[in-house]
mmCIF file with all atom_site columns, C-alpha atoms in Angstrom:
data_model
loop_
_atom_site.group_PDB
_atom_site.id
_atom_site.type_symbol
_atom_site.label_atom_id
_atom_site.label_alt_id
_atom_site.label_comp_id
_atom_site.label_asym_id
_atom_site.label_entity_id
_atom_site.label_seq_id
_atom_site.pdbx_PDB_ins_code
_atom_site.Cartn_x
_atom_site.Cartn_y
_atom_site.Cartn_z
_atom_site.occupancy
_atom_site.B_iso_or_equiv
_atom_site.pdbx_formal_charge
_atom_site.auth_seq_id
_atom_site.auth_comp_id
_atom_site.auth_asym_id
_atom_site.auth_atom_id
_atom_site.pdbx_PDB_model_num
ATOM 1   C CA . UNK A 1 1   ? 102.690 107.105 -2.335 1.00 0.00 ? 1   UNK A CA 1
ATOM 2   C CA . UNK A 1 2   ? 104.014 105.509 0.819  1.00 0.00 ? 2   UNK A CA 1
ATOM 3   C CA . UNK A 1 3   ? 107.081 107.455 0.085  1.00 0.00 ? 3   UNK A CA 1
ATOM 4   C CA . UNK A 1 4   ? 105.593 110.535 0.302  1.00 0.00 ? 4   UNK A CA 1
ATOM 5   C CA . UNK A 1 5   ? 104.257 109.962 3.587  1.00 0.00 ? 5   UNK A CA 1
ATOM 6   C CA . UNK A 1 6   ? 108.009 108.123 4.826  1.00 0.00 ? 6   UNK A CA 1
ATOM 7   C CA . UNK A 1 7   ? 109.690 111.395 3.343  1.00 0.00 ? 7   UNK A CA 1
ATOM 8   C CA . UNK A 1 8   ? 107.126 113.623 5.739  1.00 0.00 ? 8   UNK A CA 1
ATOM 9   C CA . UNK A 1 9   ? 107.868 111.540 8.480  1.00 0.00 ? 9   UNK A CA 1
ATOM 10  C CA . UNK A 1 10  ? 112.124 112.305 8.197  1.00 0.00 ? 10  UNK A CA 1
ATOM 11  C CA . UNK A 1 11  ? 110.946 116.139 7.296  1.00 0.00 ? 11  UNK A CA 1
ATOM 12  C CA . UNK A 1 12  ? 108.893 116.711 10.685 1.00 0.00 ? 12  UNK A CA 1
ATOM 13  C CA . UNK A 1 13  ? 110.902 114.888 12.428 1.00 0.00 ? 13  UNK A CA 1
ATOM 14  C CA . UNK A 1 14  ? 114.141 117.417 11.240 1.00 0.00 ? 14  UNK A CA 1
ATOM 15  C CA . UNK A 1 15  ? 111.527 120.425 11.855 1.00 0.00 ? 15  UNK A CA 1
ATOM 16  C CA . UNK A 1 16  ? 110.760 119.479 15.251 1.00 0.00 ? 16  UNK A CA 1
ATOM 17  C CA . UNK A 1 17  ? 114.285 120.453 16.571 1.00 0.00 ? 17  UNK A CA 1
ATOM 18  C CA . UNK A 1 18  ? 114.424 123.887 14.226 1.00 0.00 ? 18  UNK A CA 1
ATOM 19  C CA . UNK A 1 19  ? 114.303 127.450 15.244 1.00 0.00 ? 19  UNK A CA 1
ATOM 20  C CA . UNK A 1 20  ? 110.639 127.827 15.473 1.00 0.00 ? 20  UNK A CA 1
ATOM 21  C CA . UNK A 1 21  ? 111.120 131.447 13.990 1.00 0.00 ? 21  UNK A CA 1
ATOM 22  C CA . UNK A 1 22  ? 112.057 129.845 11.002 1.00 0.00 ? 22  UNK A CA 1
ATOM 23  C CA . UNK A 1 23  ? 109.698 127.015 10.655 1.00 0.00 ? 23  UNK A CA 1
ATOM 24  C CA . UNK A 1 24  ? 105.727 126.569 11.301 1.00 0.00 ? 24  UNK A CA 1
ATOM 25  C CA . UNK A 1 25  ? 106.516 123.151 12.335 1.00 0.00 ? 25  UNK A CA 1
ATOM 26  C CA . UNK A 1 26  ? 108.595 123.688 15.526 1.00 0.00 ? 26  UNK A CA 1
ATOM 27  C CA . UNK A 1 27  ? 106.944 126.478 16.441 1.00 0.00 ? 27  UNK A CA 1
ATOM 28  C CA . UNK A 1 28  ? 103.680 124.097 16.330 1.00 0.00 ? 28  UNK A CA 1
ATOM 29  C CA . UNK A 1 29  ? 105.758 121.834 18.884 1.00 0.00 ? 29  UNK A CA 1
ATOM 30  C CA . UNK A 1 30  ? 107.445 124.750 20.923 1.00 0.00 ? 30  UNK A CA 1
ATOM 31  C CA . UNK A 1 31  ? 103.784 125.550 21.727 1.00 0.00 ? 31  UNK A CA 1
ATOM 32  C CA . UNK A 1 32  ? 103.018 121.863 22.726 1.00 0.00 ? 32  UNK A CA 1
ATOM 33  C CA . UNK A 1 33  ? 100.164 119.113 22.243 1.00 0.00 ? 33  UNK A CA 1
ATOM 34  C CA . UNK A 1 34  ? 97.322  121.428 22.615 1.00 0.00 ? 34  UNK A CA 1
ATOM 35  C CA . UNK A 1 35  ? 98.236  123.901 20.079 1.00 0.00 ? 35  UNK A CA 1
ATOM 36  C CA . UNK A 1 36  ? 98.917  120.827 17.738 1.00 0.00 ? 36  UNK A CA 1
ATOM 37  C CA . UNK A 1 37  ? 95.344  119.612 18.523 1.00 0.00 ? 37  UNK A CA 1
ATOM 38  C CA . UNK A 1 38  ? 93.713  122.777 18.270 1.00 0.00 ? 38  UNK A CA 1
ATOM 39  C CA . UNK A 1 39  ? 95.354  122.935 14.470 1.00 0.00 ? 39  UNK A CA 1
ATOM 40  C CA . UNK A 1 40  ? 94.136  119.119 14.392 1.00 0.00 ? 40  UNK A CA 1
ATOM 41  C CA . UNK A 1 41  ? 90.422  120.359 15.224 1.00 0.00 ? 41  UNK A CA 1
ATOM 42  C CA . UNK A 1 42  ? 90.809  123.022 13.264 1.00 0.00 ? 42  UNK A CA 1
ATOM 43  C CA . UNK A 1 43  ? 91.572  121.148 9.836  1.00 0.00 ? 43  UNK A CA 1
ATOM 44  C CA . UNK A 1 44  ? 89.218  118.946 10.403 1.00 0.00 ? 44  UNK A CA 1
ATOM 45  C CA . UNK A 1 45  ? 86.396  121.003 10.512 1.00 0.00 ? 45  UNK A CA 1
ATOM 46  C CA . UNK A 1 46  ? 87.776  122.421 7.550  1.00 0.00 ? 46  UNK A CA 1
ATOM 47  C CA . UNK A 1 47  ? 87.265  118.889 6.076  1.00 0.00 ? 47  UNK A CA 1
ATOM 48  C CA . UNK A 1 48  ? 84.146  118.345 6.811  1.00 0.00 ? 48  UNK A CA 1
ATOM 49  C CA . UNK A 1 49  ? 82.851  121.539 5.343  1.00 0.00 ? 49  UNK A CA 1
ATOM 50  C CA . UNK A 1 50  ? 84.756  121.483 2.408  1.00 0.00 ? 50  UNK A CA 1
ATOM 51  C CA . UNK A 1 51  ? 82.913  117.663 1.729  1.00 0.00 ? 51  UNK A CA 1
ATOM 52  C CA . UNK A 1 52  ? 79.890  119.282 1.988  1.00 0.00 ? 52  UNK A CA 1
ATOM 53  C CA . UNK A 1 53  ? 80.724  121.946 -0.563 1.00 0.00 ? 53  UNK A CA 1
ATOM 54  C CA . UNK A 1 54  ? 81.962  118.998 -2.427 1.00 0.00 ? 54  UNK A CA 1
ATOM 55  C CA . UNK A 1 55  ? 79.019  116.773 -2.162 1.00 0.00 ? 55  UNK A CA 1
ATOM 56  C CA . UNK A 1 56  ? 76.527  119.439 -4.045 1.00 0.00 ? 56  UNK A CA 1
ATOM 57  C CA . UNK A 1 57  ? 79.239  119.264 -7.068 1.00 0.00 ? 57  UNK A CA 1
ATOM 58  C CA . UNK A 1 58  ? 81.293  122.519 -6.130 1.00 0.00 ? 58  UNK A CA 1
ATOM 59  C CA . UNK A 1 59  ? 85.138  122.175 -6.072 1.00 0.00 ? 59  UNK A CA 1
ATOM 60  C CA . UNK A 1 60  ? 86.372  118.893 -4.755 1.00 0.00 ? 60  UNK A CA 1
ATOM 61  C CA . UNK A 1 61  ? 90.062  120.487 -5.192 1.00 0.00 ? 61  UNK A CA 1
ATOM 62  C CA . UNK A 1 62  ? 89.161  122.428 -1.602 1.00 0.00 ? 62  UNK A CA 1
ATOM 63  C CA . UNK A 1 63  ? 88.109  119.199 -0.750 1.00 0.00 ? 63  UNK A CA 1
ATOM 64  C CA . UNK A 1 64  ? 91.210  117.800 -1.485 1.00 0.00 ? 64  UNK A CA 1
ATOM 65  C CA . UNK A 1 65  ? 93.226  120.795 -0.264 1.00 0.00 ? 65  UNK A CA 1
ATOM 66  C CA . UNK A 1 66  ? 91.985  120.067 3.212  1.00 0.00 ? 66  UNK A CA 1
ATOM 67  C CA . UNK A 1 67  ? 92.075  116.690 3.695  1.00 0.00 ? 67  UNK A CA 1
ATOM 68  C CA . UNK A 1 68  ? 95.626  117.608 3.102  1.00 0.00 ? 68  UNK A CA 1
ATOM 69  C CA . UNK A 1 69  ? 95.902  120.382 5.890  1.00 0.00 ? 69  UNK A CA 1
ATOM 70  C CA . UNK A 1 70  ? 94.343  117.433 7.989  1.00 0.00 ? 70  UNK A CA 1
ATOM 71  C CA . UNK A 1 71  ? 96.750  114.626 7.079  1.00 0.00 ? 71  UNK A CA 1
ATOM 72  C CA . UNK A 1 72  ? 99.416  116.982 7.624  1.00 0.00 ? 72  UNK A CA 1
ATOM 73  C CA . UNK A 1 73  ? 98.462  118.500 11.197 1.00 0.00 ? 73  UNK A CA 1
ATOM 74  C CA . UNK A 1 74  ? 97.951  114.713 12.381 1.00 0.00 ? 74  UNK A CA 1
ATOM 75  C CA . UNK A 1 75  ? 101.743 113.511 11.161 1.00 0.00 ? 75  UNK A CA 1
ATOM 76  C CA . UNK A 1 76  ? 102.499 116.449 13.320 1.00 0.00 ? 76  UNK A CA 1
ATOM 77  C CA . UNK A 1 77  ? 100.310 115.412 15.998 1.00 0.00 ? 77  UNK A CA 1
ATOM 78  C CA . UNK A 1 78  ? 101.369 112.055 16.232 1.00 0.00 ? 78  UNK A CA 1
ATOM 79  C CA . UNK A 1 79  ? 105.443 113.292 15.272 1.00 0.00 ? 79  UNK A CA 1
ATOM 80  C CA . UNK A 1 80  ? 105.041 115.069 18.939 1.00 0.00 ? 80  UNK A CA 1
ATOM 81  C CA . UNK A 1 81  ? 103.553 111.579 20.423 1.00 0.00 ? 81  UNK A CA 1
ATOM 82  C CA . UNK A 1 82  ? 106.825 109.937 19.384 1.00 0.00 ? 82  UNK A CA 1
ATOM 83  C CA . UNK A 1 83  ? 104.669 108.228 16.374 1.00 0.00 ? 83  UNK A CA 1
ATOM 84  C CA . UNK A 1 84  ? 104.688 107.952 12.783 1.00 0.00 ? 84  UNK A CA 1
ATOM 85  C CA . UNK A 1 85  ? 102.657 107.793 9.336  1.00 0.00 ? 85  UNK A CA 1
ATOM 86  C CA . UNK A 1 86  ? 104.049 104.268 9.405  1.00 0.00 ? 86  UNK A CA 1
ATOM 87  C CA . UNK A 1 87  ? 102.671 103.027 12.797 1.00 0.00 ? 87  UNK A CA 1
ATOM 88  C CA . UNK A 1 88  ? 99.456  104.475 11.573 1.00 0.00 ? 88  UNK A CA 1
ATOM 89  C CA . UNK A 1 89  ? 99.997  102.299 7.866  1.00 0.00 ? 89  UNK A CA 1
ATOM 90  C CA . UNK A 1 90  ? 100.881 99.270  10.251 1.00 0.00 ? 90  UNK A CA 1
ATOM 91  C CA . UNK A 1 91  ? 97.686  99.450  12.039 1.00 0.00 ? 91  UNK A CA 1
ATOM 92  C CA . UNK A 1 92  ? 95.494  99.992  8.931  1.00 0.00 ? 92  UNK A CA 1
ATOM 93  C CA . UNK A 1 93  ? 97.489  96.669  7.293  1.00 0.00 ? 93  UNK A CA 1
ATOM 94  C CA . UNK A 1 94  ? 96.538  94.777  10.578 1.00 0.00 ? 94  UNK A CA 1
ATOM 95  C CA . UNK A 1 95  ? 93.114  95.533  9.899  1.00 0.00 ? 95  UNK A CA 1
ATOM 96  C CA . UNK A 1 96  ? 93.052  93.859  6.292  1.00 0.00 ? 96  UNK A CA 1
ATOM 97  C CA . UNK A 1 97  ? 90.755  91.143  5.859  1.00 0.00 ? 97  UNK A CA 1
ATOM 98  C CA . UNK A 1 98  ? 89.132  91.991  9.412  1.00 0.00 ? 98  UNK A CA 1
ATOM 99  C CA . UNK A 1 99  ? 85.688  92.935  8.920  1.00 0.00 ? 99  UNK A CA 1
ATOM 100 C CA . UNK A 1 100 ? 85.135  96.637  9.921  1.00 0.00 ? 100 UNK A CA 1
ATOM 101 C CA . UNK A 1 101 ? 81.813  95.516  12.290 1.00 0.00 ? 101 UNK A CA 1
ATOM 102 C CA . UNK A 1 102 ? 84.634  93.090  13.681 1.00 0.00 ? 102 UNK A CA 1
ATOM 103 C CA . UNK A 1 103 ? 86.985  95.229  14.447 1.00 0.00 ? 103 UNK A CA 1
ATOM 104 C CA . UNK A 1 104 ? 84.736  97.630  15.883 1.00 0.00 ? 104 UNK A CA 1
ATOM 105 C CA . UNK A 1 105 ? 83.676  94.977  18.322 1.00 0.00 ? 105 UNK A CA 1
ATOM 106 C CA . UNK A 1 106 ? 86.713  93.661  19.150 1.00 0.00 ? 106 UNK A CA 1
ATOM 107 C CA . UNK A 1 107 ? 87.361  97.746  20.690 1.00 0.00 ? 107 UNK A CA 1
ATOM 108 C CA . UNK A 1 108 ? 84.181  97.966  22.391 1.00 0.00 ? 108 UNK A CA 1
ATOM 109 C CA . UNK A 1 109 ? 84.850  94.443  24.510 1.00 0.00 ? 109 UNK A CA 1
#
């Protein structure tokens, strides 16, 4: 599955210097971080309602759908930061074996 999220990387990365008439991508960057993060707010709340609907048994596949539609809009998000799906991985990997009450502390110090 890593390669899926290597092979999004190399695709938004390619998008970001398209026409933006052509693709949703670049026009997402033509119109800069805030657009990105509204789409990025957006999603999420999408998310979170659609675990809801999941959580009293009705269609986890929306739930699904919009995690995706999340992931997505934050590789975009962090594409236009100069970031990648595998600085995120790299971070989660550092955090193996760290207890997440550990962690957590370690931010707030």
């Amino acid at each position: 599955m890593q390669n899926v999220l290597r092979e999004l990387d190399k695709i938004l990365e390619q998008r970001r210097s398209a026409d933006p008439e052509q693709s949703y991508v670049a026009g997402l960057h033509r119109d800069g971080l805030n657009k990105i993060l509204e789409k990025v707010g957006e999603e999420c709340v999408e998310t979170i309602l659609a675990a809801k609907e999941a959580e009293s048994g009705t269609d986890r596949a929306h739930l699904i759908y919009e995690t995706a539609d999340l992931w997505f809009h934050s590789l975009v998000m962090l594409s236009h930061l100069g970031a990648s799906s595998q600085d995120v991985m790299e971070e989660l990997a550092r955090r193996f074996d760290v207890s997440g009450l550990e962690e957590k502390a370690s931010r707030d110090s």
